[in-house]
Amino acid sequence: LQVMDSAPVENSLMSSESDIQRTQYPYVTGTSVVGIKYKDGILLAADMGGSYGSTIRYKSVERLKPVGKHSLLGASGEISDFQEIMKYLDELILYDNMWDDGNSFGPKEVHNYLTRVMYNRRNKFNPLWNSLVLGGVKNGQKYLGSVSMIGVHYEDNHVATGFGNHLARPILRDEWHENLSYEEGVKLLEKCMRVLLYRDRSAVNKLQIAKITEEGVTISQPYSLKTFWNFSAFQNPTVGAEGSW
Amino acid sequence: MFRNQYDTDVTTWSPAGRLFQVEYAMEAVKQGSAAIGLRSKTHVILASVNKANSELSSHQKKIFKVDDHIGVAIAGLTADGRVLSRYMRTECINYGYSYESPLPVGRLVVQLADKAQVCTQRSWKRPYGVGLLVGGLDESGAHLYYNCPSGNYFEYQAFAIGSRSQAAKTYLERRFKTFTDSSRESLLKDALFALRETLQGEKLTSSNCTVAVVGVGEAFHTLDKETIQALINEFEIAGEDAPAEVPVEAAGDEPAAPEDGAAPADEGAAPMDI
C-alpha cells in the first residue's frame, strides 16, 4: 500500500519555513451530511454544493459514494481530501477483494480504518479536512458512524456533520424511531435538508439521497426540494427593528 | 533420508527437483511430540502431548493463544514455534486495532505461509523447524489449518503432527466424517482418544496432555487439569473403543460426573504420574 502522507516533519517545533505541504485551511468545501438508520438499512443525504469560501462555486459535486459492497461514505469539508480518501478506500477494498476468500470489510471495519487514518493525520498536524459519515449493512446488522477531521468517532442511530449537527439532529432526536419505512425515512431526511437549505448559507437546492441495504447501494439522481418563502415574517423583516436591513 | 551433496544449502536444488533442507526441516516436525487438531462446524479443538525432557523438568508449552478466536498447537522446534506465535499475535492485534474486527484465520495462515516461504529462498536463512496446527473461527465458520516449514498450508477437518501422529491420524480417518456435526463434548472425546493413540500404550492422564478449545461464543482457552481428568475418566471407564455420539449437553459445559460414579478407577502404575 502506498505511503499516504509525505509532509516533512519539521524538527524545530512547527517553524513556518517548510510548512507548505500541511493543510492549514480548506478551499473547496461541502456542507452538511445527514444519515439515519431505517428499517432495511441506512439513508444518507447530502446536497451537491462545493463552496469556494463564500461563493457557491460548484453545484454538481457528488458527496455520497459507495465503498465496497457493504458501505456508503458521505463527506463534508474539503472536497479534494474527500477524493483522496476515496482513492485510499478503493485501494483498501481492492486488496480486500484480492484475497478472494469469502471475507469482506463491513462498515464497522471501514469506519475504524477511517478513524485511524483521520486521527493519525491529526497527530501529524496535517489533517484531512473532512467530517465523514459512514453507513452500511452487513449480515443484517445496520451500522452508522461518524468520524471528524480530528479523529473523534462514534456510532449512533442518526448522525450529521457541520450545520447538520445543530439543525438536523434536534429534528432527528424528536422524530427518529426504530423501523422507519423507506418513505418515512426519506421524508424525515428531506425535512432536515429543507431546514438546512433555509438556514445554512452554503447549502444549495440540489441534493442526493443514498440508500444502503443488504442488497446493495442506490444513490438517487439529483433533485430539488420545494421551498416556501412567503412566510409573513419574511414580508416586512425590519418592521420590528427600524433602521436595520 | 541420507546425506547427499545437494543438502547443504536451502537454495540448492537437487537434480530430482527437491530442496533437501526444507525436507529436513519437515523431519524436525516429525520428531517433535504429537499435536492434534479437529473441528466441527462450531468448534476447533487442539490437543498436544506433554513431553518433559526428564522427570525433573517441566514440559514445554506447545499450545498458544493467538487471539480470542485463534489458537495454535506446534510440533518441532518449539523455539521457532514461539517466535511464529508471537508474529501471529502481533498480526492479529494490529488488524484488530485498524479494523476493530478479528483477523480472519484464512488470511493469518496465508501470511504465516508466506513468511515460511521466504526462509526457503534465502541463502542466509533456514526454514522454520516447526509445524503449526492453527485453529480458529471467522465469518465463514470454524477452521483448522496445518502450516508446514515448506511454506505450504492446508485446511483440514482433523489432523495430527509429530511423533507417532500416524496412529492418531488413523483414528481420525475412521471418525472424521462425524466431526462436522459433533457436539463440543463429542469432539473433545475424539481429541483425547486420538491423543491416546500417540501414547502407544502409555496411560493418558491430565499430566501428560494439554487440550484447548475455541468455539462460537467461546474464546480460545486451555482446559484445566481437573476438566481434562474428568473427561479422561469418563471415557477410560467406558472402555477401549471410541464411544457412540454423546447427547448434546444443554449448557455446553463439561459433564458434571461420569456415568458410573465420581471416583476414578485404579490408576495403575503410571510412569509419568507426577
Short mmCIF file of C-alpha atoms in Angstrom, two decimals:
data_model
loop_
_atom_site.label_atom_id
_atom_site.label_comp_id
_atom_site.label_asym_id
_atom_site.label_seq_id
_atom_site.Cartn_x
_atom_site.Cartn_y
_atom_site.Cartn_z
CA LEU A 1 0.00 0.00 0.00
CA GLN A 2 1.38 3.39 -0.88
CA VAL A 3 2.55 5.84 1.74
CA MET A 4 -0.29 8.20 2.46
CA ASP A 5 1.39 11.26 3.81
CA SER A 6 4.54 12.93 2.53
CA ALA A 7 4.57 16.13 4.55
CA PRO A 8 8.04 16.62 6.01
CA VAL A 9 8.10 16.71 9.78
CA GLU A 10 9.58 19.94 11.00
CA ASN A 11 12.05 19.38 13.78
CA SER A 12 12.19 22.91 15.09
CA LEU A 13 8.76 22.80 16.70
CA MET A 14 6.33 23.88 13.99
CA SER A 15 8.50 26.53 12.38
CA SER A 16 6.96 28.12 9.33
CA GLU A 17 9.61 27.69 6.61
CA SER A 18 8.70 24.32 5.16
CA ASP A 19 5.06 24.07 6.24
CA ILE A 20 3.94 24.43 2.66
CA GLN A 21 2.60 20.88 2.46
CA ARG A 22 0.40 20.99 5.53
CA THR A 23 -3.30 21.58 5.32
CA GLN A 24 -3.98 24.88 7.09
CA TYR A 25 -7.48 25.64 5.84
CA PRO A 26 -9.88 24.12 3.32
CA TYR A 27 -10.56 25.59 -0.13
CA VAL A 28 -13.49 23.85 -1.81
CA THR A 29 -15.91 22.59 0.79
CA GLY A 30 -19.10 20.61 1.05
CA THR A 31 -21.62 21.32 3.75
CA SER A 32 -23.74 19.03 5.94
CA VAL A 33 -24.29 15.31 5.53
CA VAL A 34 -27.20 13.71 7.39
CA GLY A 35 -27.61 9.99 7.98
CA ILE A 36 -30.24 7.80 9.65
CA LYS A 37 -30.89 4.13 10.22
CA TYR A 38 -34.20 2.85 8.95
CA LYS A 39 -35.94 -0.49 8.73
CA ASP A 40 -33.94 -2.01 5.88
CA GLY A 41 -30.64 -0.19 6.28
CA ILE A 42 -29.18 3.30 6.17
CA LEU A 43 -30.22 6.52 4.42
CA LEU A 44 -27.76 9.34 3.78
CA ALA A 45 -28.50 12.76 2.37
CA ALA A 46 -26.18 15.49 1.14
CA ASP A 47 -26.52 18.38 -1.23
CA MET A 48 -24.31 18.79 -4.27
CA GLY A 49 -22.70 22.09 -3.47
CA GLY A 50 -18.97 22.78 -3.48
CA SER A 51 -18.32 26.19 -1.96
CA TYR A 52 -15.19 28.22 -2.54
CA GLY A 53 -15.24 30.31 0.59
CA SER A 54 -18.48 32.29 0.42
CA THR A 55 -19.01 31.59 -3.28
CA ILE A 56 -21.09 28.62 -4.29
CA ARG A 57 -18.67 27.58 -6.99
CA TYR A 58 -19.62 24.01 -7.91
CA LYS A 59 -23.15 22.70 -7.97
CA SER A 60 -22.79 19.09 -9.04
CA VAL A 61 -20.41 17.65 -6.51
CA GLU A 62 -21.23 14.08 -5.51
CA ARG A 63 -20.59 13.85 -1.81
CA LEU A 64 -22.06 10.37 -1.28
CA LYS A 65 -20.06 7.42 -2.57
CA PRO A 66 -20.27 3.63 -2.19
CA VAL A 67 -17.38 1.81 -0.53
CA GLY A 68 -17.14 -1.87 -1.39
CA LYS A 69 -20.30 -3.94 -1.23
CA HIS A 70 -21.47 -3.04 2.23
CA SER A 71 -20.81 0.63 2.91
CA LEU A 72 -21.60 4.23 1.93
CA LEU A 73 -19.45 7.25 2.67
CA GLY A 74 -20.70 10.80 2.89
CA ALA A 75 -18.26 13.67 3.33
CA SER A 76 -18.36 17.32 4.22
CA GLY A 77 -15.37 19.62 4.26
CA GLU A 78 -12.53 19.79 1.76
CA ILE A 79 -13.61 18.04 -1.44
CA SER A 80 -10.08 17.23 -2.60
CA ASP A 81 -9.38 15.48 0.69
CA PHE A 82 -12.58 13.50 0.21
CA GLN A 83 -11.34 12.45 -3.20
CA GLU A 84 -8.04 11.34 -1.63
CA ILE A 85 -9.91 9.34 0.99
CA MET A 86 -11.96 7.64 -1.73
CA LYS A 87 -8.76 6.70 -3.55
CA TYR A 88 -7.37 5.06 -0.42
CA LEU A 89 -10.63 3.35 0.42
CA ASP A 90 -10.92 1.99 -3.11
CA GLU A 91 -7.42 0.62 -2.77
CA LEU A 92 -8.25 -0.90 0.62
CA ILE A 93 -11.32 -2.62 -0.82
CA LEU A 94 -9.32 -3.79 -3.82
CA TYR A 95 -6.72 -5.51 -1.64
CA ASP A 96 -9.51 -6.97 0.44
CA ASN A 97 -11.15 -8.38 -2.69
CA MET A 98 -7.86 -9.78 -3.92
CA TRP A 99 -7.78 -12.21 -1.01
CA ASP A 100 -10.84 -13.75 -2.67
CA ASP A 101 -11.57 -15.78 0.42
CA GLY A 102 -15.17 -15.06 1.30
CA ASN A 103 -14.27 -12.42 3.87
CA SER A 104 -15.01 -8.77 3.19
CA PHE A 105 -14.73 -5.48 5.02
CA GLY A 106 -18.01 -4.41 6.54
CA PRO A 107 -18.98 -0.87 7.55
CA LYS A 108 -17.52 -1.31 11.05
CA GLU A 109 -14.10 -2.18 9.66
CA VAL A 110 -14.15 0.71 7.18
CA HIS A 111 -15.26 3.13 9.87
CA ASN A 112 -12.49 2.06 12.18
CA TYR A 113 -9.91 2.27 9.40
CA LEU A 114 -11.05 5.80 8.59
CA THR A 115 -10.83 6.74 12.25
CA ARG A 116 -7.22 5.55 12.39
CA VAL A 117 -6.37 7.49 9.22
CA MET A 118 -8.01 10.72 10.40
CA TYR A 119 -6.52 10.53 13.84
CA ASN A 120 -3.03 9.78 12.61
CA ARG A 121 -3.14 12.71 10.23
CA ARG A 122 -4.35 14.97 13.02
CA ASN A 123 -1.41 13.88 15.14
CA LYS A 124 0.94 14.96 12.40
CA PHE A 125 -0.72 18.38 12.22
CA ASN A 126 -1.75 17.67 8.65
CA PRO A 127 -5.40 16.70 8.81
CA LEU A 128 -7.72 15.57 6.08
CA TRP A 129 -10.18 18.39 6.42
CA ASN A 130 -13.38 16.36 6.42
CA SER A 131 -16.22 15.22 8.57
CA LEU A 132 -17.32 11.82 7.39
CA VAL A 133 -20.43 9.71 7.72
CA LEU A 134 -20.02 6.00 7.15
CA GLY A 135 -23.10 3.82 6.92
CA GLY A 136 -23.73 0.26 5.86
CA VAL A 137 -25.36 -3.11 6.38
CA LYS A 138 -23.65 -6.44 6.70
CA ASN A 139 -25.20 -9.76 7.62
CA GLY A 140 -28.35 -7.97 8.61
CA GLN A 141 -26.53 -5.68 11.01
CA LYS A 142 -27.05 -1.96 10.38
CA TYR A 143 -24.14 0.37 11.10
CA LEU A 144 -23.94 4.17 11.09
CA GLY A 145 -20.88 6.05 12.25
CA SER A 146 -19.20 9.41 12.09
CA VAL A 147 -15.53 10.50 12.01
CA SER A 148 -14.25 14.03 12.20
CA MET A 149 -11.01 15.57 11.00
CA ILE A 150 -9.52 15.27 14.45
CA GLY A 151 -10.43 11.62 14.80
CA VAL A 152 -13.48 11.95 17.02
CA HIS A 153 -15.64 8.97 16.14
CA TYR A 154 -18.88 7.42 17.31
CA GLU A 155 -21.82 5.36 16.17
CA ASP A 156 -25.46 6.25 16.51
CA ASN A 157 -28.91 5.78 15.02
CA HIS A 158 -28.66 9.18 13.38
CA VAL A 159 -25.62 11.33 12.66
CA ALA A 160 -24.86 14.58 10.89
CA THR A 161 -21.91 16.78 10.05
CA GLY A 162 -21.37 20.52 10.20
CA PHE A 163 -24.55 22.56 10.40
CA GLY A 164 -26.49 19.34 10.36
CA ASN A 165 -25.38 18.78 13.94
CA HIS A 166 -27.18 21.95 15.01
CA LEU A 167 -30.17 21.99 12.71
CA ALA A 168 -30.88 18.39 11.71
CA ARG A 169 -30.12 16.37 14.82
CA PRO A 170 -32.68 18.12 17.05
CA ILE A 171 -35.30 17.16 14.48
CA LEU A 172 -33.99 13.60 14.39
CA ARG A 173 -33.93 13.35 18.16
CA ASP A 174 -37.63 14.14 18.22
CA GLU A 175 -38.82 12.30 15.17
CA TRP A 176 -36.50 9.36 14.54
CA HIS A 177 -37.66 5.96 15.70
CA GLU A 178 -36.74 2.34 15.04
CA ASN A 179 -38.03 0.70 11.89
CA LEU A 180 -38.82 3.77 9.85
CA SER A 181 -40.07 2.76 6.44
CA TYR A 182 -38.16 3.93 3.41
CA GLU A 183 -40.75 6.62 2.64
CA GLU A 184 -40.78 7.84 6.24
CA GLY A 185 -37.00 7.94 6.28
CA VAL A 186 -36.78 9.96 3.10
CA LYS A 187 -39.42 12.37 4.36
CA LEU A 188 -37.53 12.83 7.58
CA LEU A 189 -34.27 13.47 5.77
CA GLU A 190 -35.95 15.92 3.41
CA LYS A 191 -37.32 17.79 6.39
CA CYS A 192 -33.80 18.10 7.76
CA MET A 193 -32.37 19.11 4.40
CA ARG A 194 -35.09 21.75 3.92
CA VAL A 195 -34.25 23.41 7.23
CA LEU A 196 -30.60 23.32 6.25
CA LEU A 197 -31.45 24.86 2.90
CA TYR A 198 -33.27 27.73 4.61
CA ARG A 199 -30.69 28.37 7.25
CA ASP A 200 -27.25 27.22 6.00
CA ARG A 201 -25.83 29.75 3.57
CA SER A 202 -23.57 27.17 1.93
CA ALA A 203 -26.46 24.83 1.15
CA VAL A 204 -27.70 24.50 -2.42
CA ASN A 205 -31.07 23.25 -3.56
CA LYS A 206 -29.83 20.17 -5.34
CA LEU A 207 -29.45 17.04 -3.31
CA GLN A 208 -29.00 13.32 -3.44
CA ILE A 209 -30.31 10.68 -1.11
CA ALA A 210 -28.41 7.41 -0.86
CA LYS A 211 -29.76 4.15 0.45
CA ILE A 212 -27.85 1.07 1.51
CA THR A 213 -29.44 -2.23 2.39
CA GLU A 214 -28.29 -5.84 2.46
CA GLU A 215 -28.98 -5.93 -1.27
CA GLY A 216 -26.69 -3.02 -2.13
CA VAL A 217 -26.30 0.69 -2.70
CA THR A 218 -28.61 3.10 -4.54
CA ILE A 219 -27.79 6.77 -4.93
CA SER A 220 -30.65 8.85 -6.23
CA GLN A 221 -30.50 11.21 -9.14
CA PRO A 222 -30.10 14.82 -8.05
CA TYR A 223 -33.35 16.62 -7.27
CA SER A 224 -34.60 19.79 -5.60
CA LEU A 225 -36.75 20.45 -2.57
CA LYS A 226 -39.85 22.62 -2.71
CA THR A 227 -39.39 25.72 -0.63
CA PHE A 228 -41.76 28.33 0.68
CA TRP A 229 -40.63 31.88 1.15
CA ASN A 230 -43.97 33.56 1.73
CA PHE A 231 -43.86 33.44 5.48
CA SER A 232 -45.25 36.64 6.89
CA ALA A 233 -42.09 37.17 8.87
CA PHE A 234 -40.21 37.46 5.62
CA GLN A 235 -42.62 40.09 4.24
CA ASN A 236 -41.55 43.09 6.24
CA PRO A 237 -38.49 41.89 8.02
CA THR A 238 -37.48 45.19 9.59
CA VAL A 239 -40.87 46.12 10.98
CA GLY A 240 -39.74 45.27 14.47
CA ALA A 241 -36.33 46.90 14.14
CA GLU A 242 -36.50 50.18 12.30
CA GLY A 243 -33.28 51.08 10.56
CA SER A 244 -31.92 47.60 10.18
CA TRP A 245 -31.66 45.84 6.85
CA MET B 1 16.85 -39.81 4.20
CA PHE B 2 20.55 -39.93 3.56
CA ARG B 3 23.07 -37.13 3.34
CA ASN B 4 23.92 -36.01 -0.17
CA GLN B 5 25.78 -33.28 -1.97
CA TYR B 6 22.68 -31.12 -2.51
CA ASP B 7 21.58 -30.78 1.09
CA THR B 8 23.92 -28.15 2.50
CA ASP B 9 22.07 -25.06 1.30
CA VAL B 10 18.39 -24.32 1.26
CA THR B 11 18.98 -22.55 -2.03
CA THR B 12 20.39 -25.63 -3.77
CA TRP B 13 18.05 -27.75 -5.80
CA SER B 14 18.73 -31.46 -6.14
CA PRO B 15 18.66 -32.89 -9.67
CA ALA B 16 15.35 -34.50 -8.81
CA GLY B 17 13.87 -31.07 -8.06
CA ARG B 18 13.95 -31.32 -4.27
CA LEU B 19 15.08 -28.85 -1.62
CA PHE B 20 16.60 -31.13 0.99
CA GLN B 21 16.97 -28.51 3.69
CA VAL B 22 13.22 -27.91 3.54
CA GLU B 23 12.59 -31.63 3.78
CA TYR B 24 14.96 -31.91 6.72
CA ALA B 25 13.01 -29.12 8.40
CA MET B 26 9.86 -31.18 7.95
CA GLU B 27 11.72 -34.10 9.60
CA ALA B 28 12.16 -31.91 12.66
CA VAL B 29 8.39 -31.61 12.86
CA LYS B 30 8.05 -35.38 12.79
CA GLN B 31 10.46 -35.71 15.71
CA GLY B 32 8.51 -33.34 17.96
CA SER B 33 5.89 -34.66 20.36
CA ALA B 34 2.45 -35.11 18.92
CA ALA B 35 -0.14 -32.40 18.41
CA ILE B 36 -3.59 -32.98 17.00
CA GLY B 37 -6.43 -30.77 15.85
CA LEU B 38 -10.02 -31.41 14.86
CA ARG B 39 -13.03 -29.28 14.08
CA SER B 40 -16.77 -29.30 13.86
CA LYS B 41 -18.98 -26.60 12.34
CA THR B 42 -18.77 -24.57 15.53
CA HIS B 43 -15.68 -25.63 17.48
CA VAL B 44 -11.99 -26.38 16.99
CA ILE B 45 -10.04 -28.49 19.47
CA LEU B 46 -6.25 -28.56 19.71
CA ALA B 47 -4.52 -31.12 21.87
CA SER B 48 -0.89 -31.99 22.48
CA VAL B 49 1.24 -34.48 24.34
CA ASN B 50 3.32 -33.01 27.13
CA LYS B 51 6.76 -34.46 26.88
CA ALA B 52 9.24 -33.47 29.53
CA ASN B 53 12.97 -33.83 28.99
CA SER B 54 13.42 -35.67 32.24
CA GLU B 55 11.42 -36.42 35.35
CA LEU B 56 12.99 -33.37 36.96
CA SER B 57 11.91 -30.87 34.34
CA SER B 58 8.56 -29.44 33.32
CA HIS B 59 7.14 -29.93 29.85
CA GLN B 60 7.29 -27.38 27.08
CA LYS B 61 4.29 -25.28 26.20
CA LYS B 62 3.06 -26.30 22.77
CA ILE B 63 -0.34 -24.67 22.56
CA PHE B 64 -0.59 -20.89 22.33
CA LYS B 65 -3.48 -18.50 22.32
CA VAL B 66 -3.06 -16.15 19.39
CA ASP B 67 -6.28 -14.18 19.86
CA ASP B 68 -9.72 -14.76 21.30
CA HIS B 69 -10.71 -16.52 18.13
CA ILE B 70 -7.45 -18.25 17.13
CA GLY B 71 -5.07 -20.71 18.78
CA VAL B 72 -2.10 -22.71 17.58
CA ALA B 73 -0.54 -26.05 18.50
CA ILE B 74 3.04 -26.69 17.43
CA ALA B 75 5.33 -29.65 16.87
CA GLY B 76 9.04 -29.49 16.22
CA LEU B 77 11.46 -26.79 17.31
CA THR B 78 9.36 -25.13 19.99
CA ALA B 79 11.60 -22.08 19.96
CA ASP B 80 10.73 -21.48 16.31
CA GLY B 81 7.10 -22.11 17.22
CA ARG B 82 7.15 -19.44 19.92
CA VAL B 83 8.59 -16.88 17.54
CA LEU B 84 5.91 -17.63 14.96
CA SER B 85 3.21 -17.47 17.64
CA ARG B 86 4.45 -14.04 18.57
CA TYR B 87 4.25 -12.99 14.92
CA MET B 88 0.70 -14.30 14.70
CA ARG B 89 -0.31 -12.45 17.86
CA THR B 90 1.15 -9.22 16.52
CA GLU B 91 -0.68 -9.59 13.22
CA CYS B 92 -3.97 -10.25 15.00
CA ILE B 93 -3.62 -7.33 17.34
CA ASN B 94 -2.61 -4.92 14.56
CA TYR B 95 -5.56 -5.97 12.43
CA GLY B 96 -7.89 -5.58 15.39
CA TYR B 97 -6.52 -2.12 16.07
CA SER B 98 -7.02 -0.93 12.49
CA TYR B 99 -10.35 -2.57 11.79
CA GLU B 100 -11.94 -3.28 15.18
CA SER B 101 -12.55 -6.78 13.88
CA PRO B 102 -10.94 -10.22 14.31
CA LEU B 103 -8.38 -11.19 11.69
CA PRO B 104 -9.85 -13.97 9.52
CA VAL B 105 -7.95 -17.21 10.18
CA GLY B 106 -7.54 -17.91 6.49
CA ARG B 107 -5.64 -14.67 6.00
CA LEU B 108 -3.40 -15.16 9.01
CA VAL B 109 -2.49 -18.59 7.76
CA VAL B 110 -1.54 -17.26 4.32
CA GLN B 111 0.64 -14.59 5.90
CA LEU B 112 2.30 -17.27 8.01
CA ALA B 113 2.86 -19.47 4.99
CA ASP B 114 4.39 -16.60 3.01
CA LYS B 115 6.68 -15.89 5.92
CA ALA B 116 7.82 -19.51 5.98
CA GLN B 117 8.36 -19.49 2.23
CA VAL B 118 10.83 -16.62 2.48
CA CYS B 119 13.11 -18.85 4.54
CA THR B 120 13.17 -21.40 1.77
CA GLN B 121 14.52 -18.91 -0.73
CA ARG B 122 17.26 -17.02 1.11
CA SER B 123 20.75 -18.42 1.36
CA TRP B 124 21.36 -16.74 4.70
CA LYS B 125 18.24 -18.15 6.34
CA ARG B 126 17.00 -21.57 7.32
CA PRO B 127 13.44 -22.89 7.22
CA TYR B 128 11.42 -22.78 10.44
CA GLY B 129 11.62 -26.22 12.02
CA VAL B 130 8.09 -26.28 13.30
CA GLY B 131 4.69 -27.40 12.07
CA LEU B 132 1.69 -25.40 13.20
CA LEU B 133 -1.87 -26.51 13.63
CA VAL B 134 -3.83 -23.27 13.52
CA GLY B 135 -7.40 -23.46 14.74
CA GLY B 136 -9.82 -20.57 14.69
CA LEU B 137 -13.18 -19.06 13.95
CA ASP B 138 -14.16 -16.44 11.46
CA GLU B 139 -17.18 -15.29 9.48
CA SER B 140 -17.24 -18.42 7.39
CA GLY B 141 -17.14 -20.81 10.37
CA ALA B 142 -14.61 -22.94 12.21
CA HIS B 143 -11.31 -23.72 10.51
CA LEU B 144 -8.27 -25.89 11.11
CA TYR B 145 -5.12 -25.36 9.09
CA TYR B 146 -1.73 -27.01 9.04
CA ASN B 147 1.27 -24.78 8.24
CA CYS B 148 4.38 -26.56 7.06
CA PRO B 149 8.06 -25.45 7.14
CA SER B 150 7.93 -25.59 3.35
CA GLY B 151 5.55 -22.63 3.25
CA ASN B 152 2.60 -24.79 2.25
CA TYR B 153 -0.62 -24.75 4.17
CA PHE B 154 -3.66 -26.97 4.04
CA GLU B 155 -7.09 -26.91 5.57
CA TYR B 156 -8.22 -29.96 7.48
CA GLN B 157 -11.24 -31.44 9.19
CA ALA B 158 -8.78 -33.15 11.51
CA PHE B 159 -5.03 -33.68 11.53
CA ALA B 160 -2.13 -34.85 13.65
CA ILE B 161 1.56 -33.98 13.53
CA GLY B 162 4.67 -35.00 15.44
CA SER B 163 5.95 -38.37 16.59
CA ARG B 164 3.53 -41.31 16.37
CA SER B 165 1.00 -38.99 14.75
CA GLN B 166 0.18 -41.69 12.23
CA ALA B 167 -1.64 -43.63 14.93
CA ALA B 168 -3.75 -40.58 15.69
CA LYS B 169 -4.35 -39.94 12.01
CA THR B 170 -5.59 -43.48 11.55
CA TYR B 171 -8.08 -42.97 14.36
CA LEU B 172 -9.16 -39.61 12.96
CA GLU B 173 -9.56 -41.01 9.47
CA ARG B 174 -12.02 -43.55 10.83
CA ARG B 175 -14.10 -40.91 12.62
CA PHE B 176 -13.71 -37.61 10.77
CA LYS B 177 -16.95 -37.82 8.80
CA THR B 178 -18.87 -37.37 12.05
CA PHE B 179 -16.93 -34.32 13.19
CA THR B 180 -18.78 -31.54 11.29
CA ASP B 181 -21.93 -32.02 13.30
CA SER B 182 -20.30 -33.23 16.51
CA SER B 183 -21.11 -31.63 19.80
CA ARG B 184 -18.32 -29.96 21.73
CA GLU B 185 -18.14 -32.88 24.19
CA SER B 186 -18.01 -35.48 21.47
CA LEU B 187 -15.23 -33.57 19.73
CA LEU B 188 -13.26 -33.39 22.97
CA LYS B 189 -13.59 -37.13 23.46
CA ASP B 190 -12.39 -37.79 19.93
CA ALA B 191 -9.43 -35.49 20.55
CA LEU B 192 -8.45 -37.35 23.69
CA PHE B 193 -8.87 -40.70 22.02
CA ALA B 194 -6.72 -39.62 19.12
CA LEU B 195 -4.10 -38.28 21.52
CA ARG B 196 -4.11 -41.55 23.42
CA GLU B 197 -3.26 -43.38 20.21
CA THR B 198 0.01 -41.47 20.02
CA LEU B 199 0.99 -42.55 23.50
CA GLN B 200 1.29 -46.16 22.33
CA GLY B 201 0.05 -47.92 25.44
CA GLU B 202 1.21 -45.34 27.93
CA LYS B 203 -1.58 -44.14 30.17
CA LEU B 204 -3.30 -40.89 29.25
CA THR B 205 -3.65 -38.56 32.23
CA SER B 206 -4.18 -34.84 32.61
CA SER B 207 -0.46 -34.52 33.41
CA ASN B 208 0.75 -35.71 30.06
CA CYS B 209 -1.60 -33.83 27.77
CA THR B 210 -2.88 -30.32 27.09
CA VAL B 211 -6.21 -29.60 25.45
CA ALA B 212 -7.52 -26.27 24.19
CA VAL B 213 -10.88 -25.22 22.72
CA VAL B 214 -12.23 -22.37 20.65
CA GLY B 215 -15.83 -22.13 19.55
CA VAL B 216 -18.79 -19.96 18.70
CA GLY B 217 -19.28 -17.79 21.77
CA GLU B 218 -16.27 -19.42 23.44
CA ALA B 219 -12.90 -17.66 23.38
CA PHE B 220 -9.79 -19.74 22.86
CA HIS B 221 -8.60 -21.20 26.13
CA THR B 222 -6.76 -24.21 27.53
CA LEU B 223 -8.79 -26.60 29.64
CA ASP B 224 -7.64 -27.02 33.20
CA LYS B 225 -6.30 -30.25 34.62
CA GLU B 226 -9.45 -31.16 36.52
CA THR B 227 -11.66 -30.80 33.47
CA ILE B 228 -9.36 -32.93 31.36
CA GLN B 229 -9.07 -35.59 34.03
CA ALA B 230 -12.85 -35.74 34.33
CA LEU B 231 -13.13 -36.30 30.59
CA ILE B 232 -10.40 -38.91 30.61
CA ASN B 233 -12.10 -40.78 33.42
CA GLU B 234 -15.37 -40.68 31.58
CA PHE B 235 -14.12 -42.49 28.54
CA GLU B 236 -11.48 -44.68 30.10
CA ILE B 237 -14.16 -46.26 32.24
CA ALA B 238 -16.28 -46.72 29.12
CA GLY B 239 -13.57 -48.93 27.67
CA GLU B 240 -11.08 -49.14 24.83
CA ASP B 241 -13.39 -48.33 21.90
CA ALA B 242 -14.47 -44.85 20.90
CA PRO B 243 -17.88 -44.04 22.41
CA ALA B 244 -21.07 -43.55 20.42
CA GLU B 245 -22.31 -39.97 19.89
CA VAL B 246 -22.79 -38.30 23.25
CA PRO B 247 -26.12 -36.43 23.55
CA VAL B 248 -25.59 -32.66 23.44
CA GLU B 249 -25.26 -31.05 26.89
CA ALA B 250 -27.69 -28.18 27.32
CA ALA B 251 -25.26 -25.77 28.95
CA GLY B 252 -22.33 -26.87 26.84
CA ASP B 253 -20.23 -27.42 29.98
CA GLU B 254 -18.13 -30.45 30.86
CA PRO B 255 -20.33 -33.30 32.17
CA ALA B 256 -20.58 -32.93 35.93
CA ALA B 257 -19.86 -36.58 36.75
CA PRO B 258 -19.08 -39.67 34.69
CA GLU B 259 -21.91 -42.14 34.23
CA ASP B 260 -20.53 -44.76 36.61
CA GLY B 261 -19.72 -42.52 39.53
CA ALA B 262 -17.23 -39.96 40.74
CA ALA B 263 -14.07 -41.78 41.87
CA PRO B 264 -11.65 -42.75 39.09
CA ALA B 265 -10.83 -46.42 38.70
CA ASP B 266 -7.40 -47.61 39.82
CA GLU B 267 -4.75 -45.55 38.12
CA GLY B 268 -2.35 -48.44 37.78
CA ALA B 269 1.42 -47.97 37.63
CA ALA B 270 1.54 -44.74 35.60
CA PRO B 271 5.18 -43.93 34.96
CA MET B 272 4.56 -40.28 34.13
CA ASP B 273 2.26 -39.51 37.04
CA ILE B 274 3.94 -36.67 38.89
#
